[in-house]
Coordinates of C-alpha atoms in Angstrom, one line a residue:
X165 CA -30.3 -10.1 58.1
X166 CA -33.2 -10.8 55.8
X167 CA -36.4 -11.5 57.6
X168 CA -39.6 -13.3 56.4
X169 CA -41.3 -10.0 55.9
X170 CA -38.6 -8.5 53.7
X171 CA -38.2 -8.6 49.9
X172 CA -37.0 -12.0 48.9
X173 CA -34.2 -13.4 46.7
X174 CA -32.5 -11.9 43.8
X175 CA -32.1 -14.4 41.0
X176 CA -35.6 -15.3 40.0
X177 CA -37.4 -17.2 37.3
X178 CA -39.5 -14.8 35.3
X179 CA -43.1 -15.7 34.5
X180 CA -46.2 -13.9 33.4
X181 CA -48.0 -11.2 35.3
X182 CA -50.5 -12.5 37.8
X183 CA -52.8 -11.0 40.3
X184 CA -52.0 -11.4 43.9
X185 CA -55.1 -13.5 44.3
X186 CA -53.4 -16.3 42.2
X187 CA -51.2 -16.9 45.2
X188 CA -54.0 -17.7 47.6
X189 CA -55.1 -21.2 48.6
X190 CA -58.3 -22.9 47.3
X191 CA -60.4 -21.2 50.1
X192 CA -59.2 -17.8 48.9
X193 CA -57.3 -17.2 52.1
X194 CA -53.7 -15.8 51.8
X195 CA -51.0 -18.3 52.7
X196 CA -47.3 -17.8 53.2
X197 CA -45.4 -17.7 49.9
X198 CA -42.7 -20.5 49.7
X199 CA -39.4 -18.8 50.0
X200 CA -37.3 -20.8 47.4
X201 CA -34.8 -18.5 45.7
X202 CA -33.7 -19.3 42.2
X203 CA -29.9 -19.3 42.7
X204 CA -26.9 -20.6 40.9
X205 CA -25.3 -23.9 42.0
X206 CA -22.3 -23.7 44.2
X207 CA -19.2 -22.2 42.4
X208 CA -16.8 -24.7 41.0
X209 CA -13.3 -23.3 41.6
X210 CA -12.2 -24.7 38.2
X211 CA -15.2 -23.7 36.2
X212 CA -14.4 -21.6 33.1
X213 CA -16.3 -18.2 33.4
X214 CA -17.3 -18.4 29.7
X215 CA -18.8 -21.9 30.3
X216 CA -20.7 -20.5 33.3
X217 CA -22.1 -17.6 31.3
X218 CA -23.1 -20.0 28.5
X219 CA -25.0 -22.1 31.1
X220 CA -26.9 -19.1 32.5
X221 CA -30.5 -18.7 31.6
X222 CA -31.0 -16.8 28.3
X223 CA -33.9 -14.3 28.4
X224 CA -35.9 -14.0 25.2
X225 CA -37.8 -10.9 24.1
X226 CA -41.5 -10.3 24.8
X227 CA -42.5 -11.4 21.3
X228 CA -39.9 -14.1 20.9
X229 CA -37.0 -12.0 20.0
X230 CA -33.5 -13.6 20.5
X231 CA -32.6 -10.6 22.7
X232 CA -34.5 -9.8 25.9
X233 CA -37.0 -6.9 26.0
X234 CA -36.0 -3.8 27.9
X235 CA -38.3 -3.1 30.8
X236 CA -38.0 0.7 30.8
X237 CA -40.8 1.4 33.3
X238 CA -40.0 3.2 36.5
X239 CA -43.2 1.9 38.2
X240 CA -45.3 -1.3 37.9
X241 CA -49.0 -1.9 37.9
X242 CA -50.8 -4.6 39.9
X243 CA -54.0 -6.4 39.0
X244 CA -55.6 -6.4 42.5
X245 CA -55.5 -3.6 45.2
X246 CA -54.5 -6.2 47.9
X247 CA -51.4 -7.1 45.9
X248 CA -49.8 -3.7 46.6
X249 CA -50.0 -4.3 50.3
X250 CA -48.5 -7.7 49.9
X251 CA -45.7 -6.4 47.8
X252 CA -44.7 -3.8 50.5
X253 CA -45.0 -6.4 53.3
X254 CA -42.6 -8.7 51.4
X255 CA -45.1 -11.5 50.8
X256 CA -44.7 -11.0 47.0
X257 CA -41.6 -9.9 45.1
X258 CA -39.4 -10.5 42.1
X259 CA -39.0 -14.2 42.9
X260 CA -42.8 -14.4 42.0
X261 CA -42.4 -11.9 39.1
X262 CA -43.9 -9.0 41.1
X263 CA -42.2 -5.6 40.8
X264 CA -42.9 -2.3 42.6
X265 CA -40.5 0.4 41.4
X266 CA -37.2 0.3 39.4
X267 CA -35.1 1.7 42.2
X268 CA -35.9 -1.5 44.0
X269 CA -35.8 -4.3 41.4
X270 CA -36.1 -4.1 37.6
X271 CA -36.4 -7.2 35.3
X272 CA -33.8 -6.0 32.8
X273 CA -31.2 -5.2 35.5
X274 CA -32.0 -8.5 37.3
X275 CA -31.1 -10.3 34.1
X276 CA -27.7 -8.5 33.9
X277 CA -27.2 -9.5 37.6
X278 CA -27.7 -13.1 36.7
X279 CA -25.0 -12.8 34.1
X280 CA -22.6 -11.2 36.5
X281 CA -23.3 -13.9 39.1
X282 CA -22.6 -16.5 36.5
X283 CA -19.4 -14.7 35.5
X284 CA -18.0 -14.5 39.0
X285 CA -19.5 -17.8 40.3
X286 CA -21.6 -16.2 43.0
X287 CA -25.1 -17.0 44.2
X288 CA -26.5 -13.6 43.2
X289 CA -25.6 -10.2 41.9
X290 CA -27.1 -6.8 41.3
X291 CA -25.9 -4.0 39.3
X292 CA -25.5 -0.3 40.2
X293 CA -25.0 3.1 38.6
X294 CA -21.2 3.1 39.1
X295 CA -18.4 1.0 40.5
X296 CA -17.9 3.4 43.4
X297 CA -21.6 3.1 44.3
X298 CA -21.2 -0.7 44.4
X299 CA -18.1 -0.5 46.6
X300 CA -19.6 2.1 49.0
X301 CA -22.9 0.3 49.3
X302 CA -21.3 -3.0 50.1
X303 CA -19.1 -1.4 52.8
X304 CA -22.0 0.5 54.4
X305 CA -24.2 -2.7 54.4
X306 CA -21.5 -4.9 55.9
X307 CA -19.6 -2.6 58.3
X308 CA -22.0 -0.1 59.8
X309 CA -21.3 2.9 62.0
X310 CA -18.3 2.5 64.3
X311 CA -17.0 -0.5 62.4
X312 CA -13.6 -1.2 61.1
X313 CA -12.1 -2.4 57.8
X314 CA -8.7 -3.8 57.0
X315 CA -7.8 -2.9 53.4
X316 CA -4.9 -3.0 51.0
X317 CA -2.6 0.0 51.0
X318 CA -2.6 -0.1 47.2
X319 CA -6.1 0.7 46.0
X320 CA -7.9 2.8 43.3
X321 CA -7.7 6.5 44.5
X322 CA -11.4 6.9 44.8
X323 CA -11.7 3.8 47.0
X324 CA -8.8 5.0 49.1
X325 CA -10.5 8.4 49.5
X326 CA -13.8 6.7 50.5
X327 CA -12.0 4.7 53.2
X328 CA -9.6 7.5 54.4
X329 CA -11.9 10.5 54.4
X330 CA -15.6 10.0 53.7
X331 CA -16.4 6.9 55.8
X332 CA -14.7 8.1 58.9
X333 CA -16.4 11.5 58.7
X334 CA -19.8 10.4 57.7
X335 CA -20.1 7.0 59.5
X336 CA -17.3 6.7 62.0
X337 CA -16.0 3.7 60.0
X338 CA -12.2 3.5 60.2
X339 CA -9.7 1.6 58.1
X340 CA -6.3 0.1 58.7
X341 CA -4.3 -0.1 55.5
X342 CA -1.8 -2.9 55.2
X343 CA 0.5 -4.6 52.6
X344 CA -1.7 -7.6 51.7
X345 CA 1.4 -9.5 50.7
X346 CA 2.3 -9.5 54.4
X347 CA -0.1 -12.0 55.7
X348 CA 1.0 -11.6 59.3
X349 CA 0.3 -7.9 59.1
X350 CA -3.2 -8.6 57.7
X351 CA -3.9 -11.0 60.7
X352 CA -2.6 -8.4 63.2
X353 CA -4.7 -5.6 61.7
X354 CA -8.0 -7.4 62.4
X355 CA -9.6 -6.0 65.6
X356 CA -11.8 -8.7 67.2
X357 CA -15.4 -7.6 67.5
X358 CA -14.9 -4.5 65.3
X359 CA -13.4 -5.5 62.0
X360 CA -16.1 -6.5 59.6
X361 CA -14.4 -6.6 56.2
X362 CA -11.1 -7.4 54.6
X363 CA -10.9 -5.4 51.4
X364 CA -8.4 -5.6 48.5
X365 CA -8.1 -5.6 44.7
X366 CA -7.4 -8.9 43.0
X367 CA -4.8 -7.1 40.9
X368 CA -4.0 -3.7 42.4
X369 CA -4.5 -0.4 40.8
X370 CA -2.0 0.8 39.5
X371 CA 1.0 -1.3 40.7
X372 CA -0.3 -4.6 39.4
X373 CA 0.4 -6.5 42.7
X374 CA -1.4 -9.8 42.6
X375 CA -3.2 -10.7 45.8
X376 CA -3.1 -14.2 47.2
X377 CA -6.9 -14.5 47.2
X378 CA -7.1 -18.1 48.6
X379 CA -4.8 -17.3 51.5
X380 CA -6.3 -13.9 52.3
X381 CA -9.8 -15.5 52.3
X382 CA -8.6 -18.2 54.7
X383 CA -7.1 -15.5 57.0
X384 CA -10.3 -13.4 56.8
X385 CA -12.6 -16.3 57.5
X386 CA -10.4 -17.6 60.3
X387 CA -10.8 -14.1 61.9
X388 CA -14.6 -14.0 61.2
X389 CA -14.6 -11.2 58.7
X390 CA -16.2 -10.9 55.2
X391 CA -13.7 -10.8 52.3
X392 CA -14.6 -8.3 49.6
X393 CA -12.5 -8.3 46.4
X394 CA -12.5 -5.7 43.6
X395 CA -12.0 -7.7 40.4
X396 CA -12.3 -4.8 38.0
X397 CA -8.7 -5.3 36.6
X398 CA -9.2 -9.0 36.0
X399 CA -12.6 -10.2 34.8
X400 CA -12.4 -13.7 33.3
X401 CA -8.7 -13.8 34.3
X402 CA -9.4 -14.3 38.0
X403 CA -12.5 -15.5 39.8
X404 CA -12.2 -14.4 43.4
X405 CA -15.4 -16.0 44.6
X406 CA -14.4 -19.3 43.2
X407 CA -11.2 -18.9 45.2
X408 CA -13.0 -18.2 48.5
X409 CA -14.0 -14.5 48.5
X410 CA -17.5 -13.7 49.9
X411 CA -18.2 -10.6 47.8
X412 CA -16.8 -9.4 44.4
X413 CA -17.3 -5.9 43.2
X414 CA -16.8 -4.4 39.8
X415 CA -16.6 -1.2 37.9
X416 CA -18.5 -2.5 34.9
X417 CA -17.5 0.7 33.2
X418 CA -14.1 -0.9 32.3
X419 CA -13.5 -4.2 30.6
X420 CA -17.0 -5.6 30.9
X421 CA -18.5 -2.6 29.1
X422 CA -15.5 -2.3 26.8
X423 CA -16.6 0.8 25.0
X424 CA -15.8 3.6 27.5
X425 CA -19.3 4.9 27.1
X426 CA -21.1 3.5 30.2
X427 CA -20.6 4.1 33.9
X428 CA -21.8 1.1 35.9
X429 CA -20.9 -1.2 38.8
X430 CA -21.9 -4.6 40.3
X431 CA -22.1 -6.4 43.6
X432 CA -21.7 -10.2 43.3
X433 CA -22.1 -12.4 46.4
X434 CA -24.6 -14.5 48.5
X435 CA -28.2 -14.0 47.8
X436 CA -28.8 -13.1 51.5
X437 CA -26.4 -10.2 51.2
X438 CA -27.7 -8.9 47.8
X439 CA -31.2 -9.2 49.2
X440 CA -30.4 -7.4 52.3
X441 CA -29.0 -4.5 50.3
X442 CA -32.3 -4.3 48.5
X443 CA -34.4 -4.4 51.7
X444 CA -37.0 -1.6 51.7
X445 CA -36.1 -0.6 55.4
X446 CA -32.3 -1.2 55.7
X447 CA -30.9 -1.9 52.3
X448 CA -28.0 0.4 51.2
X449 CA -28.7 -0.1 47.5
X450 CA -32.4 0.6 47.6
X451 CA -32.2 3.5 50.1
X452 CA -29.2 5.2 48.7
X453 CA -30.5 4.7 45.2
X454 CA -27.5 4.2 42.9
X455 CA -30.0 2.7 40.4
X456 CA -28.9 1.3 37.1
X457 CA -30.9 2.4 34.1
X458 CA -32.6 -0.6 32.4
X459 CA -31.5 0.6 29.0
X460 CA -27.9 0.6 30.2
X461 CA -28.4 -2.9 31.7
X462 CA -29.6 -4.2 28.3
X463 CA -26.6 -2.7 26.6
X464 CA -24.2 -4.4 29.0
X465 CA -26.0 -7.7 28.8
X466 CA -25.3 -7.8 25.1
X467 CA -21.5 -7.2 25.6
X468 CA -20.9 -9.8 28.3
X469 CA -21.1 -12.8 26.0
X470 CA -18.0 -11.7 24.1
X471 CA -16.0 -10.5 27.1
X472 CA -13.9 -13.6 27.1
X473 CA -12.8 -13.1 23.5
X474 CA -12.0 -9.5 24.2
X475 CA -10.0 -10.2 27.4
X476 CA -7.9 -12.8 25.6
X477 CA -6.9 -10.3 23.0
X478 CA -6.2 -7.5 25.6
X479 CA -4.0 -10.0 27.6
X480 CA -2.2 -11.4 24.6
X481 CA -1.2 -7.9 23.4
X482 CA -0.3 -6.7 26.9
X483 CA 2.1 -9.7 27.4
X484 CA 3.7 -9.2 23.9
X485 CA 4.1 -5.4 24.4
X486 CA 5.5 -6.0 27.9
X487 CA 8.2 -8.4 26.6
X488 CA 9.2 -6.0 23.8
X489 CA 9.2 -2.9 26.0
X490 CA 11.4 -4.7 28.5
X491 CA 13.9 -5.4 25.6
X492 CA 14.1 -1.7 24.8
X493 CA 15.4 -1.1 28.4
X494 CA 12.2 0.3 29.8
X495 CA 11.3 -0.5 33.4
X496 CA 8.1 -2.5 32.8
X497 CA 5.7 -4.1 35.4
X498 CA 3.4 -6.8 34.1
X499 CA 2.2 -10.0 36.0
X500 CA 2.8 -12.1 32.9
X501 CA 6.5 -11.4 33.0
X502 CA 8.3 -14.3 34.7
X503 CA 10.3 -12.0 37.0
X504 CA 7.1 -10.3 38.4
X505 CA 7.0 -11.1 42.1
X506 CA 3.6 -12.8 41.9
X507 CA 3.9 -14.3 38.5
X508 CA 3.7 -17.9 39.7
X509 CA 0.9 -17.0 42.1
X510 CA -1.2 -15.6 39.3
X511 CA -0.3 -18.5 37.1
X512 CA -1.6 -20.9 39.8
X513 CA -4.8 -19.0 40.6
X514 CA -5.9 -17.6 37.2
X515 CA -8.4 -19.2 34.9
X516 CA -6.5 -21.1 32.1
X517 CA -6.2 -19.5 28.7
X518 CA -7.1 -15.9 29.5
X519 CA -3.6 -14.6 30.2
X520 CA -2.3 -12.3 32.9
X521 CA -4.4 -9.1 32.5
X522 CA -4.6 -6.3 29.9
X523 CA -2.7 -3.7 31.9
X524 CA 1.0 -3.0 32.1
X525 CA 3.0 -0.2 33.8
X526 CA 6.1 1.6 32.5
X527 CA 8.1 3.5 35.1
X528 CA 9.6 6.7 33.6
X529 CA 10.8 7.8 37.0
X530 CA 9.7 11.4 36.8
X531 CA 6.3 12.8 35.9
X532 CA 7.9 15.1 33.2
X533 CA 9.4 12.1 31.4
X534 CA 6.1 10.2 31.7
X535 CA 4.2 13.1 30.2
X536 CA 6.6 13.4 27.3
X537 CA 6.2 9.7 26.5
X538 CA 2.5 9.8 26.6
X539 CA 2.4 13.0 24.5
X540 CA 4.4 11.3 21.7
X541 CA 2.5 8.1 21.9
X542 CA -0.8 10.0 21.4
X543 CA 0.1 13.0 19.3
X544 CA 3.0 11.8 17.2
X545 CA 2.2 8.2 16.5
X546 CA -1.4 7.5 17.6
X547 CA -0.4 4.5 19.7
X548 CA -3.0 5.3 22.3
X549 CA -4.9 8.0 24.1
X550 CA -4.1 10.0 27.2
X551 CA -7.1 9.2 29.3
X552 CA -8.0 7.6 32.6
X553 CA -10.1 4.4 32.8
X554 CA -9.3 1.0 31.2
X555 CA -10.7 -1.8 29.3
X556 CA -11.3 0.2 26.1
X557 CA -10.6 -1.2 22.7
X558 CA -8.0 1.6 22.2
X559 CA -5.0 1.8 24.4
X560 CA -5.4 4.3 27.3
X561 CA -2.5 5.9 29.2
X562 CA -2.3 7.9 32.4
X563 CA 0.4 9.0 34.9
X564 CA -1.2 7.4 37.9
X565 CA 0.4 9.5 40.6
X566 CA -1.1 12.7 39.2
X567 CA -4.4 11.2 38.1
X568 CA -6.2 8.1 39.4
X569 CA -4.1 7.8 42.4
X570 CA -3.8 11.6 43.2
X571 CA -6.1 11.2 46.2
X572 CA -3.1 9.5 48.0
X573 CA -0.5 11.6 49.8
X574 CA 3.1 11.4 48.7
X575 CA 3.8 9.2 51.7
X576 CA 0.9 6.9 50.8
X577 CA 2.0 6.7 47.2
X578 CA 5.6 5.8 48.3
X579 CA 4.2 3.0 50.5
X580 CA 2.1 1.7 47.7
X581 CA 5.0 1.7 45.3
X582 CA 3.5 4.4 43.0
X583 CA 6.5 6.4 41.6
X584 CA 5.9 9.9 40.1
X585 CA 6.7 8.6 36.6
X586 CA 4.5 5.5 36.6
X587 CA 2.6 5.3 33.4
X588 CA -0.4 2.9 33.5
X589 CA -1.3 1.5 30.1
X590 CA -4.5 -0.3 29.4
X591 CA -3.7 -2.1 26.1
X592 CA -6.3 -2.1 23.4
X593 CA -6.8 -4.4 20.5
X594 CA -7.5 -2.1 17.5
X595 CA -5.2 -2.4 14.5
X596 CA -2.7 -5.1 14.2
X597 CA -0.2 -5.9 16.9
X598 CA 2.8 -5.1 14.6
X599 CA 1.2 -1.9 13.5
X600 CA 0.8 -0.7 17.1
X601 CA 4.3 -1.8 18.0
X602 CA 5.7 0.2 15.1
X603 CA 3.9 3.2 16.5
X604 CA 5.4 2.7 19.9
X605 CA 8.9 2.3 18.5
X606 CA 8.5 5.5 16.5
X607 CA 7.4 7.4 19.6
X608 CA 10.4 6.1 21.6
X609 CA 12.8 7.1 18.8
X610 CA 11.3 10.6 18.9
X611 CA 11.7 10.7 22.7
X612 CA 15.4 9.6 22.4
X613 CA 16.1 12.2 19.8
X614 CA 14.7 14.9 22.0
X615 CA 16.7 13.7 24.9
X616 CA 19.9 13.6 22.8
X617 CA 19.4 17.2 21.6
X618 CA 18.7 18.4 25.2
X619 CA 22.0 17.0 26.4
X620 CA 23.9 18.6 23.5
X621 CA 22.4 22.0 24.2
X622 CA 23.3 21.7 27.9

């Protein structure tokens, strides 16, 4: 909980540098600083994320440049010696344009946080050095030692490992994994007085199960727990906070970056939470120190404005490829296909006009067949690259069971619906659609020819 002596809110108007004396009354005696956070208005469930981003404050450069300046300093000066004491006591802070040290708050990273808050429709946001640091910091801040989490049984492998192995060992935080499609099971898993967080992915990695965000939020809030949603797979497509989630986390490394060249994360939620995570005495972000570099924050802030355009093209191509792949006889999973179990759910909760996500899965049944398919798609036709991650402008492919979900045991993979031959494809947008489809067909023909020759020889 944020007290009056702790560092104040996160989304702040930026002014010019002042001395601490300028915040004293006419008799030169210090007076309490008004605690009026600059926060976004309440989220509108139907608000287009692109419109929200356009309405966010635009930061100009120091000399009037159309792009904001990069504040690359690690530490910040003050004009009066007394100001330093007031900074560390919490009387002065970023809400008054006073900064101490960039592991705490940095103006350039704050600006990116404002953009992320606008994107997700939350009151505040702050960005971190990786997606996993955002997830782990949120859970440590909200749960605490001896606490309990209810989480989806289908999660990114790193998150699953954090909940299964690291947090129990390091913090005595335990997790009950459930199928979040089973709402009764979710309710039953909550332990009164111990469960602090309900955690799931808006669209699951890698099985592409779509969570019923509004209903899960209703259940969580009815049980008195915070709902944390990972929206890495569906920025712009889904807005969990606008659907009721308390906190939204992201690996910005993926779609938001779009270039496969940056590792970054974000925590989007109430100003009180983000502020508490930056508290000098008890804040998980400031004390664990997953600090985002200001130069990285600047790079990302320049990419967010065209995220909507990129997502639409990712999603458009993913839908078209999913339809065509299905016609070839492949076992394809994609939420945009009408026979996907949660197609109607996603259609009813998604933001209009952004599609159904940029990822599809092809189940080749065995790892050997999955590897042969990916080999030909990369090395024979250049359809895409064998690589983990997603959201890149080129198509990325990986066999999830032996890569990004390898942290799960075979039993856990089976419960999550991850078959040994499941190929996750993050569909890119380089080249023309027809050009890329011709490459896919050529690779499939090669695969069939090899299979035919194998059967003849045997």
